[in-house]
Amino acid sequence: MKYLSEYRDAALAQELLKEIKAIVTKPWTLMEVCGGQTHSLVKNGILKMLPEQITMVHGPGCPVCVTPIHIIDEAIELSQKPHMIMCSFGDMLRVPGTKISLLEAKANGADVRIVYSPLEAVKIAQENPDREVVFFAVGFETTAPANALSVVQAAKQNVKNYSILASHVLVPPAMEAILSDPETTVNAFLAAGHVCTIMGYNEYDPIAEKYKVPIVVTGFEPIDLLQGIYMAVKQLENGEAKVENQYIRYVQREGNIRAQQTIDEVFAVSDREWRGIGTIPKSGWEVNEAYRKFDARRKFNLVEEISEDNTTCIAGEIMKGKKKPFDCPHFGKDCTPERPLGSPMVSSEGACAAYYHFSQAEALPS
Amino acid sequence: MKEVNLSMVPEANVGDYVLVHVGVAIGTVDEEEAKKTFEYIRQLGELSELNETSAP
C-alpha cells in the first residue's frame, strides 16, 4: 500500500537505529503519548532494538484506559433504560465498571451495539424512531471531529432520539500534568501524530519552553517512530527543547481547521477526571449549551456519582511513566486481556495489553 | 466496503490517499512531504559516512 509499506522498511529501520546509537551518550527517558504508538513500538520489537541508554515509557493516550469508572457506570445505567439502544466502539465493552462491564450488561439483555463510526449510530437512530439511541463518545482530539459531526448531522436532520455520552480528553493538559509531577522521569515526548493532524502543534510550544522538554510530533509506523526518537534524542544531546514535526505527511502546524471548527461548534472545554490520574483542569470537552438536547447526561438527568475506583490496578503509575506493566504483580496472572482487572489490559492501545500480546515483558530491562 | 465522510477534507480529489478515523477522513497525504522523510534518512546516512571517513 502506498505511504505505508515504505515506512516499515527493515533496512531503513536499521539505518535509523545506527544513527540513534551514534548520537546517544547519556541515558534518556522518552514518553510516547499515544497508545497506538505504544502498540507499534512493542509489536515491531523496537523497544528491544533501542540502545540501552534510551528508555521508552508509555503515556496516557489510550481513551479506553483513561475513561473514569463512573462514566462506564453511567453508560451501563443508560443501557438498562427501556427502549434504549447504546452504541459504542468495540473496545469500551469489556472495560470493567464498578459492578459489571457494558458487555455483561449486553449479556443481561441490554441492547448494546458496536459501531465503527458515530455516524452509524445516527443512522441507527433514524431507523428506530421509537427508540432512544446514545453513542458513548470517548476519545482524544482525533475522535472529537467525528463525534461532533454526528451531533451536527443529527441536529440538521432533526433526529431527536440521538444523543451522546461524552468523555473527551485532551492531550496537552495531560502532558503538563505529567511534567509538573515532581517525580516525573520524562525527558522528551513523542507527541501523538493523529491528534496533531486535527489540532496542529502550536499548543506544544509553551509546554516545550516551560518544562524544557523536546516534543516531536511523531507517526505510528516503525520508520516514523525511529525517526521521532532520533529527533528527540538529538535535541536532548544538544541541550535543545523545541517542538519538531516528524509526521509531515499528515500534520501541518495549524492542523485541520475544518475539523477544529466542527469541534468548537459542539463542544466546550471542561475539567475532566482521568482514570488512574485524577482530575486535570480544562482537560476535556463536554457538549456545549447550544447542543444540550444532544447531551445524554442532560437528556436523561444523569447524576454524576464519583464512584470509588478501588481496583489494585497500577494504571495511573504506568500512564505517568513511573512503572512498566511487568512491575505489576497482577500482570499476566490474574489480569489478562480475557479477564482484565484494569483498563490498560483491555484496549489494544493499552500498554499492558500490548506487552501481553507481544510477550516482550521478560526480555525488557526494568 | 466502508462509507467515509469527506466533509473535513474539502481539498481531497479522486485518487488521493486520505487518513480515515472512525468513518471520517481527517487528513490527506501530502505526497511531497511524504518523500521528505526518506530524504531526511538518506541524508543522515551520508552525514555519518562523511564523519566516519573524516575521523582520525
CSV table of C-alpha atoms in Angstrom, one decimal:
chain,number,residue,atom,x,y,z
A,1,MET,CA,0.0,0.0,0.0
A,2,LYS,CA,1.2,3.5,-0.8
A,3,TYR,CA,2.6,5.5,2.1
A,4,LEU,CA,2.5,2.5,4.4
A,5,SER,CA,4.9,-0.2,3.3
A,6,GLU,CA,7.8,2.2,2.8
A,7,TYR,CA,7.5,3.1,6.5
A,8,ARG,CA,8.0,-0.5,7.5
A,9,ASP,CA,11.3,-1.0,5.6
A,10,ALA,CA,13.7,-3.1,7.7
A,11,ALA,CA,16.9,-1.7,6.1
A,12,LEU,CA,15.8,1.9,6.7
A,13,ALA,CA,14.9,1.0,10.3
A,14,GLN,CA,18.4,-0.5,10.8
A,15,GLU,CA,19.9,2.7,9.3
A,16,LEU,CA,18.0,4.9,11.8
A,17,LEU,CA,18.9,2.6,14.7
A,18,LYS,CA,22.5,3.0,13.7
A,19,GLU,CA,22.1,6.8,13.7
A,20,ILE,CA,20.4,6.8,17.1
A,21,LYS,CA,23.3,4.7,18.6
A,22,ALA,CA,25.8,7.0,17.0
A,23,ILE,CA,24.5,10.2,18.8
A,24,VAL,CA,23.3,8.9,22.2
A,25,THR,CA,25.8,9.5,25.0
A,26,LYS,CA,23.6,9.8,28.1
A,27,PRO,CA,20.6,7.9,29.5
A,28,TRP,CA,17.3,9.4,28.4
A,29,THR,CA,13.6,8.7,29.1
A,30,LEU,CA,11.2,9.3,26.3
A,31,MET,CA,7.4,9.1,26.5
A,32,GLU,CA,5.3,8.3,23.5
A,33,VAL,CA,1.9,9.9,24.3
A,34,CYS,CA,-0.4,7.8,22.2
A,35,GLY,CA,-1.4,4.2,22.8
A,36,GLY,CA,-1.2,3.5,19.1
A,37,GLN,CA,2.5,4.3,19.2
A,38,THR,CA,2.9,2.1,22.2
A,39,HIS,CA,1.3,-0.8,20.3
A,40,SER,CA,3.5,-0.2,17.3
A,41,LEU,CA,6.7,0.1,19.4
A,42,VAL,CA,6.0,-3.2,21.1
A,43,LYS,CA,4.6,-5.1,18.1
A,44,ASN,CA,7.6,-4.2,15.9
A,45,GLY,CA,10.1,-5.1,18.6
A,46,ILE,CA,11.6,-1.6,18.6
A,47,LEU,CA,11.9,-1.5,22.4
A,48,LYS,CA,14.3,-4.4,22.2
A,49,MET,CA,16.4,-2.8,19.5
A,50,LEU,CA,16.9,0.6,21.0
A,51,PRO,CA,20.3,1.3,22.7
A,52,GLU,CA,20.2,0.7,26.4
A,53,GLN,CA,20.5,4.4,27.3
A,54,ILE,CA,17.0,5.0,25.9
A,55,THR,CA,14.0,4.1,28.0
A,56,MET,CA,10.6,4.4,26.5
A,57,VAL,CA,7.7,5.0,28.9
A,58,HIS,CA,4.1,4.7,27.8
A,59,GLY,CA,1.8,7.7,28.0
A,60,PRO,CA,-1.9,8.2,28.8
A,61,GLY,CA,-3.0,8.3,25.1
A,62,CYS,CA,-5.4,5.3,25.4
A,63,PRO,CA,-9.0,6.5,25.5
A,64,VAL,CA,-10.3,3.3,27.0
A,65,CYS,CA,-7.7,3.4,29.7
A,66,VAL,CA,-8.4,6.9,31.0
A,67,THR,CA,-12.2,6.9,30.9
A,68,PRO,CA,-13.2,7.2,34.6
A,69,ILE,CA,-15.1,4.3,36.1
A,70,HIS,CA,-18.1,6.4,36.9
A,71,ILE,CA,-18.6,7.2,33.2
A,72,ILE,CA,-18.5,3.5,32.4
A,73,ASP,CA,-21.2,3.1,35.1
A,74,GLU,CA,-23.2,5.9,33.5
A,75,ALA,CA,-23.1,4.1,30.2
A,76,ILE,CA,-24.2,0.9,31.8
A,77,GLU,CA,-27.0,2.7,33.6
A,78,LEU,CA,-28.2,4.3,30.4
A,79,SER,CA,-28.1,0.9,28.5
A,80,GLN,CA,-30.5,-0.5,31.0
A,81,LYS,CA,-33.2,2.1,30.4
A,82,PRO,CA,-36.3,0.9,28.5
A,83,HIS,CA,-36.3,1.5,24.7
A,84,MET,CA,-32.6,2.3,24.8
A,85,ILE,CA,-30.0,1.4,22.1
A,86,MET,CA,-26.5,2.0,23.5
A,87,CYS,CA,-23.9,2.3,20.8
A,88,SER,CA,-20.1,2.2,21.4
A,89,PHE,CA,-16.7,1.5,19.9
A,90,GLY,CA,-16.0,-2.2,20.5
A,91,ASP,CA,-13.1,-1.9,22.9
A,92,MET,CA,-15.2,0.0,25.5
A,93,LEU,CA,-17.4,-3.0,26.0
A,94,ARG,CA,-15.0,-5.1,28.1
A,95,VAL,CA,-13.8,-2.3,30.4
A,96,PRO,CA,-14.9,-3.2,34.0
A,97,GLY,CA,-17.2,-0.7,35.7
A,98,THR,CA,-17.9,-0.8,39.4
A,99,LYS,CA,-20.0,-3.9,39.2
A,100,ILE,CA,-20.2,-5.0,35.6
A,101,SER,CA,-19.0,-4.1,32.1
A,102,LEU,CA,-21.1,-3.0,29.1
A,103,LEU,CA,-20.6,-6.4,27.6
A,104,GLU,CA,-22.1,-8.0,30.7
A,105,ALA,CA,-25.0,-5.5,30.5
A,106,LYS,CA,-25.5,-6.7,26.9
A,107,ALA,CA,-25.4,-10.4,28.0
A,108,ASN,CA,-28.1,-9.4,30.6
A,109,GLY,CA,-30.4,-8.2,27.9
A,110,ALA,CA,-29.4,-4.6,27.3
A,111,ASP,CA,-29.4,-3.5,23.6
A,112,VAL,CA,-25.7,-2.6,23.3
A,113,ARG,CA,-24.3,-2.3,19.7
A,114,ILE,CA,-20.8,-2.0,18.5
A,115,VAL,CA,-20.4,0.6,15.8
A,116,TYR,CA,-17.4,1.6,13.7
A,117,SER,CA,-18.3,5.2,13.5
A,118,PRO,CA,-20.6,7.6,15.4
A,119,LEU,CA,-22.3,8.4,12.1
A,120,GLU,CA,-23.6,4.8,12.1
A,121,ALA,CA,-25.2,5.5,15.4
A,122,VAL,CA,-27.1,8.5,13.9
A,123,LYS,CA,-28.3,6.1,11.2
A,124,ILE,CA,-29.5,3.6,13.8
A,125,ALA,CA,-31.4,6.4,15.5
A,126,GLN,CA,-33.1,7.3,12.1
A,127,GLU,CA,-34.1,3.7,11.6
A,128,ASN,CA,-35.5,3.3,15.1
A,129,PRO,CA,-37.6,6.5,15.7
A,130,ASP,CA,-39.4,4.9,18.6
A,131,ARG,CA,-36.2,4.1,20.5
A,132,GLU,CA,-33.6,6.3,22.1
A,133,VAL,CA,-30.0,6.0,20.8
A,134,VAL,CA,-27.0,7.0,22.8
A,135,PHE,CA,-23.5,7.0,21.4
A,136,PHE,CA,-20.7,6.5,24.0
A,137,ALA,CA,-18.4,9.2,22.7
A,138,VAL,CA,-15.0,8.6,24.2
A,139,GLY,CA,-11.7,9.7,22.8
A,140,PHE,CA,-9.0,12.2,22.3
A,141,GLU,CA,-8.8,15.1,19.9
A,142,THR,CA,-8.6,12.6,17.0
A,143,THR,CA,-12.0,11.2,17.6
A,144,ALA,CA,-13.7,14.5,18.5
A,145,PRO,CA,-14.4,15.8,15.0
A,146,ALA,CA,-16.4,12.6,14.1
A,147,ASN,CA,-18.3,12.7,17.4
A,148,ALA,CA,-19.1,16.4,16.9
A,149,LEU,CA,-20.1,15.8,13.3
A,150,SER,CA,-22.6,13.1,14.4
A,151,VAL,CA,-24.3,15.7,16.6
A,152,VAL,CA,-24.3,18.3,13.9
A,153,GLN,CA,-25.8,15.8,11.4
A,154,ALA,CA,-28.4,14.7,13.9
A,155,ALA,CA,-29.4,18.4,14.6
A,156,LYS,CA,-29.5,19.2,10.8
A,157,GLN,CA,-31.7,16.1,10.1
A,158,ASN,CA,-33.8,16.7,13.1
A,159,VAL,CA,-33.0,13.3,14.7
A,160,LYS,CA,-34.4,13.9,18.1
A,161,ASN,CA,-33.8,10.4,19.5
A,162,TYR,CA,-30.0,10.7,19.2
A,163,SER,CA,-27.6,11.9,21.9
A,164,ILE,CA,-24.0,11.3,23.1
A,165,LEU,CA,-22.5,10.4,26.4
A,166,ALA,CA,-19.3,12.4,26.0
A,167,SER,CA,-16.0,11.6,27.7
A,168,HIS,CA,-13.5,13.6,25.7
A,169,VAL,CA,-9.9,14.1,26.8
A,170,LEU,CA,-7.2,16.5,25.6
A,171,VAL,CA,-3.5,15.7,25.3
A,172,PRO,CA,-1.7,18.9,26.1
A,173,PRO,CA,-3.1,19.3,29.7
A,174,ALA,CA,-2.2,15.7,30.4
A,175,MET,CA,1.4,16.2,29.2
A,176,GLU,CA,1.6,19.2,31.6
A,177,ALA,CA,0.2,17.1,34.4
A,178,ILE,CA,2.9,14.5,33.8
A,179,LEU,CA,5.6,17.1,33.6
A,180,SER,CA,4.6,19.0,36.7
A,181,ASP,CA,4.7,15.8,38.8
A,182,PRO,CA,8.0,16.2,40.8
A,183,GLU,CA,8.7,12.5,40.4
A,184,THR,CA,8.5,12.6,36.6
A,185,THR,CA,11.2,10.9,34.7
A,186,VAL,CA,10.2,12.1,31.3
A,187,ASN,CA,13.0,14.0,29.3
A,188,ALA,CA,11.2,14.3,26.0
A,189,PHE,CA,7.8,13.5,24.3
A,190,LEU,CA,6.8,11.9,21.1
A,191,ALA,CA,3.6,13.7,20.6
A,192,ALA,CA,0.6,11.8,19.1
A,193,GLY,CA,0.6,12.3,15.3
A,194,HIS,CA,-3.1,11.9,14.6
A,195,VAL,CA,-4.1,14.2,17.5
A,196,CYS,CA,-1.9,16.8,15.7
A,197,THR,CA,-3.4,16.1,12.3
A,198,ILE,CA,-6.5,17.6,13.9
A,199,MET,CA,-5.1,20.2,16.3
A,200,GLY,CA,-1.8,21.1,14.8
A,201,TYR,CA,1.1,21.7,17.2
A,202,ASN,CA,1.0,25.4,18.2
A,203,GLU,CA,-0.2,24.4,21.7
A,204,TYR,CA,3.1,22.5,22.4
A,205,ASP,CA,5.4,25.4,22.0
A,206,PRO,CA,4.7,26.9,25.5
A,207,ILE,CA,5.0,23.4,27.1
A,208,ALA,CA,8.4,22.7,25.5
A,209,GLU,CA,9.6,26.1,26.6
A,210,LYS,CA,8.2,26.0,30.2
A,211,TYR,CA,9.4,22.5,31.1
A,212,LYS,CA,12.4,22.5,28.8
A,213,VAL,CA,11.5,19.2,27.0
A,214,PRO,CA,11.8,18.4,23.4
A,215,ILE,CA,8.5,17.5,21.8
A,216,VAL,CA,8.5,15.7,18.4
A,217,VAL,CA,5.2,15.2,16.6
A,218,THR,CA,5.5,11.5,15.5
A,219,GLY,CA,3.7,9.0,13.4
A,220,PHE,CA,2.9,5.3,14.0
A,221,GLU,CA,4.9,3.2,11.6
A,222,PRO,CA,8.4,1.8,12.6
A,223,ILE,CA,10.2,4.4,10.5
A,224,ASP,CA,8.2,7.2,11.9
A,225,LEU,CA,8.8,6.1,15.5
A,226,LEU,CA,12.6,5.6,15.0
A,227,GLN,CA,12.9,9.0,13.2
A,228,GLY,CA,10.9,10.6,16.1
A,229,ILE,CA,13.2,9.0,18.7
A,230,TYR,CA,16.2,10.1,16.7
A,231,MET,CA,15.0,13.7,16.5
A,232,ALA,CA,14.2,13.8,20.2
A,233,VAL,CA,17.5,12.3,21.3
A,234,LYS,CA,19.4,14.7,19.0
A,235,GLN,CA,17.7,17.6,20.7
A,236,LEU,CA,18.4,16.2,24.2
A,237,GLU,CA,22.1,15.6,23.4
A,238,ASN,CA,22.3,19.1,22.0
A,239,GLY,CA,20.6,20.6,25.1
A,240,GLU,CA,17.7,21.8,23.0
A,241,ALA,CA,13.9,21.8,23.8
A,242,LYS,CA,11.8,22.7,20.8
A,243,VAL,CA,8.8,21.4,19.0
A,244,GLU,CA,9.6,19.5,15.8
A,245,ASN,CA,7.3,17.6,13.4
A,246,GLN,CA,8.3,14.2,12.1
A,247,TYR,CA,4.9,13.3,10.8
A,248,ILE,CA,5.0,15.9,8.0
A,249,ARG,CA,2.9,13.9,5.5
A,250,TYR,CA,-0.2,14.3,7.7
A,251,VAL,CA,0.5,17.1,10.1
A,252,GLN,CA,0.6,20.8,9.4
A,253,ARG,CA,1.4,23.4,12.1
A,254,GLU,CA,-2.2,24.8,12.2
A,255,GLY,CA,-3.9,21.3,12.0
A,256,ASN,CA,-7.2,20.7,10.2
A,257,ILE,CA,-9.2,23.9,10.6
A,258,ARG,CA,-12.4,22.4,9.3
A,259,ALA,CA,-12.2,19.7,11.9
A,260,GLN,CA,-11.4,22.2,14.7
A,261,GLN,CA,-14.5,24.3,13.6
A,262,THR,CA,-16.7,21.2,13.9
A,263,ILE,CA,-15.3,20.5,17.4
A,264,ASP,CA,-15.9,24.1,18.5
A,265,GLU,CA,-19.4,24.1,17.2
A,266,VAL,CA,-20.5,21.3,19.5
A,267,PHE,CA,-18.0,21.1,22.5
A,268,ALA,CA,-16.9,23.3,25.3
A,269,VAL,CA,-13.7,22.8,27.3
A,270,SER,CA,-14.3,21.3,30.8
A,271,ASP,CA,-12.4,19.8,33.7
A,272,ARG,CA,-12.1,16.1,33.3
A,273,GLU,CA,-11.3,13.2,35.6
A,274,TRP,CA,-8.7,10.7,34.1
A,275,ARG,CA,-8.9,7.1,35.4
A,276,GLY,CA,-5.8,6.4,37.4
A,277,ILE,CA,-4.5,10.0,37.2
A,278,GLY,CA,-7.2,12.2,38.8
A,279,THR,CA,-8.9,15.4,37.7
A,280,ILE,CA,-7.0,17.6,35.4
A,281,PRO,CA,-8.3,21.2,34.9
A,282,LYS,CA,-9.6,22.1,31.4
A,283,SER,CA,-8.5,18.7,30.0
A,284,GLY,CA,-11.7,17.6,28.3
A,285,TRP,CA,-14.6,18.6,26.2
A,286,GLU,CA,-18.3,18.4,27.0
A,287,VAL,CA,-21.4,19.1,24.9
A,288,ASN,CA,-22.0,22.9,24.9
A,289,GLU,CA,-25.1,24.8,25.8
A,290,ALA,CA,-26.3,25.2,22.2
A,291,TYR,CA,-26.4,21.4,21.6
A,292,ARG,CA,-27.7,20.5,25.1
A,293,LYS,CA,-30.5,18.4,23.6
A,294,PHE,CA,-27.9,16.0,22.2
A,295,ASP,CA,-26.1,15.6,25.6
A,296,ALA,CA,-27.2,12.3,27.1
A,297,ARG,CA,-26.3,13.5,30.6
A,298,ARG,CA,-28.7,16.3,30.5
A,299,LYS,CA,-31.3,14.5,28.4
A,300,PHE,CA,-31.6,11.6,30.9
A,301,ASN,CA,-30.8,13.6,34.0
A,302,LEU,CA,-27.7,11.5,34.9
A,303,VAL,CA,-26.3,12.5,38.3
A,304,GLU,CA,-22.6,12.3,38.2
A,305,GLU,CA,-21.7,10.0,41.1
A,306,ILE,CA,-18.0,9.7,41.7
A,307,SER,CA,-17.5,6.0,42.3
A,308,GLU,CA,-14.6,4.7,44.2
A,309,ASP,CA,-12.1,3.1,41.9
A,310,ASN,CA,-10.7,0.6,44.3
A,311,THR,CA,-9.0,-1.8,41.9
A,312,THR,CA,-5.4,-2.8,42.6
A,313,CYS,CA,-4.6,-1.7,39.0
A,314,ILE,CA,-1.5,0.5,38.7
A,315,ALA,CA,-2.7,2.1,35.5
A,316,GLY,CA,-2.0,5.7,36.8
A,317,GLU,CA,1.6,5.0,37.5
A,318,ILE,CA,2.1,3.3,34.2
A,319,MET,CA,0.5,6.2,32.3
A,320,LYS,CA,2.6,8.7,34.1
A,321,GLY,CA,5.7,6.7,33.1
A,322,LYS,CA,6.6,5.7,36.6
A,323,LYS,CA,6.1,2.0,36.2
A,324,LYS,CA,6.1,-0.7,33.5
A,325,PRO,CA,3.4,-3.3,33.0
A,326,PHE,CA,5.6,-6.1,34.3
A,327,ASP,CA,6.1,-4.1,37.6
A,328,CYS,CA,2.5,-5.1,38.4
A,329,PRO,CA,2.0,-8.3,40.5
A,330,HIS,CA,-1.2,-9.0,38.6
A,331,PHE,CA,0.2,-8.7,35.1
A,332,GLY,CA,-0.4,-11.9,33.1
A,333,LYS,CA,-1.5,-13.7,36.2
A,334,ASP,CA,-5.0,-12.6,37.4
A,335,CYS,CA,-5.1,-9.7,34.9
A,336,THR,CA,-5.2,-10.8,31.2
A,337,PRO,CA,-7.0,-9.4,28.1
A,338,GLU,CA,-9.7,-12.1,28.6
A,339,ARG,CA,-10.2,-11.1,32.3
A,340,PRO,CA,-8.8,-7.6,32.7
A,341,LEU,CA,-8.6,-6.1,36.2
A,342,GLY,CA,-7.8,-2.7,34.8
A,343,SER,CA,-8.3,-0.8,31.6
A,344,PRO,CA,-4.7,-0.8,30.2
A,345,MET,CA,-5.2,-4.6,29.7
A,346,VAL,CA,-8.4,-4.1,27.7
A,347,SER,CA,-7.7,-2.0,24.7
A,348,SER,CA,-5.1,-2.9,22.1
A,349,GLU,CA,-3.8,0.7,22.8
A,350,GLY,CA,-3.3,-0.1,26.4
A,351,ALA,CA,0.4,-0.6,27.4
A,352,CYS,CA,-0.4,-3.8,29.4
A,353,ALA,CA,-2.3,-5.5,26.5
A,354,ALA,CA,0.5,-4.6,24.1
A,355,TYR,CA,3.1,-6.1,26.4
A,356,TYR,CA,0.9,-9.2,27.0
A,357,HIS,CA,0.1,-9.8,23.3
A,358,PHE,CA,3.7,-9.5,22.1
A,359,SER,CA,5.2,-11.1,25.2
A,360,GLN,CA,8.2,-8.8,25.4
A,361,ALA,CA,8.0,-8.2,29.1
A,362,GLU,CA,10.5,-10.8,30.1
A,363,ALA,CA,13.0,-9.6,27.6
A,364,LEU,CA,13.0,-6.0,28.6
A,365,PRO,CA,15.3,-4.3,31.1
A,366,SER,CA,13.4,-2.9,34.0
B,1,MET,CA,-16.6,-1.5,1.6
B,2,LYS,CA,-16.8,1.2,4.3
B,3,GLU,CA,-18.5,4.6,3.9
B,4,VAL,CA,-16.2,7.5,4.6
B,5,ASN,CA,-17.4,11.1,5.3
B,6,LEU,CA,-15.2,13.6,3.4
B,7,SER,CA,-16.5,16.9,4.9
B,8,MET,CA,-13.3,17.6,6.9
B,9,VAL,CA,-11.0,17.2,3.8
B,10,PRO,CA,-12.5,19.6,1.1
B,11,GLU,CA,-9.1,19.6,-0.7
B,12,ALA,CA,-9.3,15.8,-1.4
B,13,ASN,CA,-9.7,14.7,-5.0
B,14,VAL,CA,-10.4,11.4,-6.6
B,15,GLY,CA,-7.2,9.3,-6.4
B,16,ASP,CA,-5.9,11.0,-3.3
B,17,TYR,CA,-4.9,9.0,-0.2
B,18,VAL,CA,-6.8,10.1,2.9
B,19,LEU,CA,-6.3,9.3,6.6
B,20,VAL,CA,-9.6,7.9,8.0
B,21,HIS,CA,-10.5,7.7,11.6
B,22,VAL,CA,-13.9,6.2,12.8
B,23,GLY,CA,-15.6,6.8,9.5
B,24,VAL,CA,-14.4,10.3,8.9
B,25,ALA,CA,-11.4,11.4,6.7
B,26,ILE,CA,-9.3,13.7,8.8
B,27,GLY,CA,-6.4,14.4,6.5
B,28,THR,CA,-4.9,13.9,3.0
B,29,VAL,CA,-1.4,12.6,2.4
B,30,ASP,CA,1.0,15.3,1.3
B,31,GLU,CA,3.0,13.5,-1.3
B,32,GLU,CA,5.9,15.9,-1.4
B,33,GLU,CA,6.2,15.9,2.4
B,34,ALA,CA,6.0,12.1,2.4
B,35,LYS,CA,9.1,11.9,0.2
B,36,LYS,CA,11.0,14.2,2.5
B,37,THR,CA,11.0,11.6,5.3
B,38,PHE,CA,13.2,9.4,3.1
B,39,GLU,CA,15.4,12.2,2.0
B,40,TYR,CA,16.0,13.0,5.7
B,41,ILE,CA,17.1,9.5,6.5
B,42,ARG,CA,19.3,9.3,3.4
B,43,GLN,CA,21.0,12.5,4.4
B,44,LEU,CA,21.6,11.1,7.9
B,45,GLY,CA,23.3,8.1,6.4
B,46,GLU,CA,25.5,10.3,4.1
B,47,LEU,CA,26.4,12.6,7.0
B,48,SER,CA,27.6,9.8,9.3
B,49,GLU,CA,29.6,8.2,6.4
B,50,LEU,CA,31.2,11.6,6.0
B,51,ASN,CA,32.0,11.7,9.7
B,52,GLU,CA,33.4,8.2,9.6
B,53,THR,CA,35.8,9.0,6.7
B,54,SER,CA,37.0,12.3,8.2
B,55,ALA,CA,37.6,10.8,11.7
B,56,PRO,CA,41.2,10.5,12.6
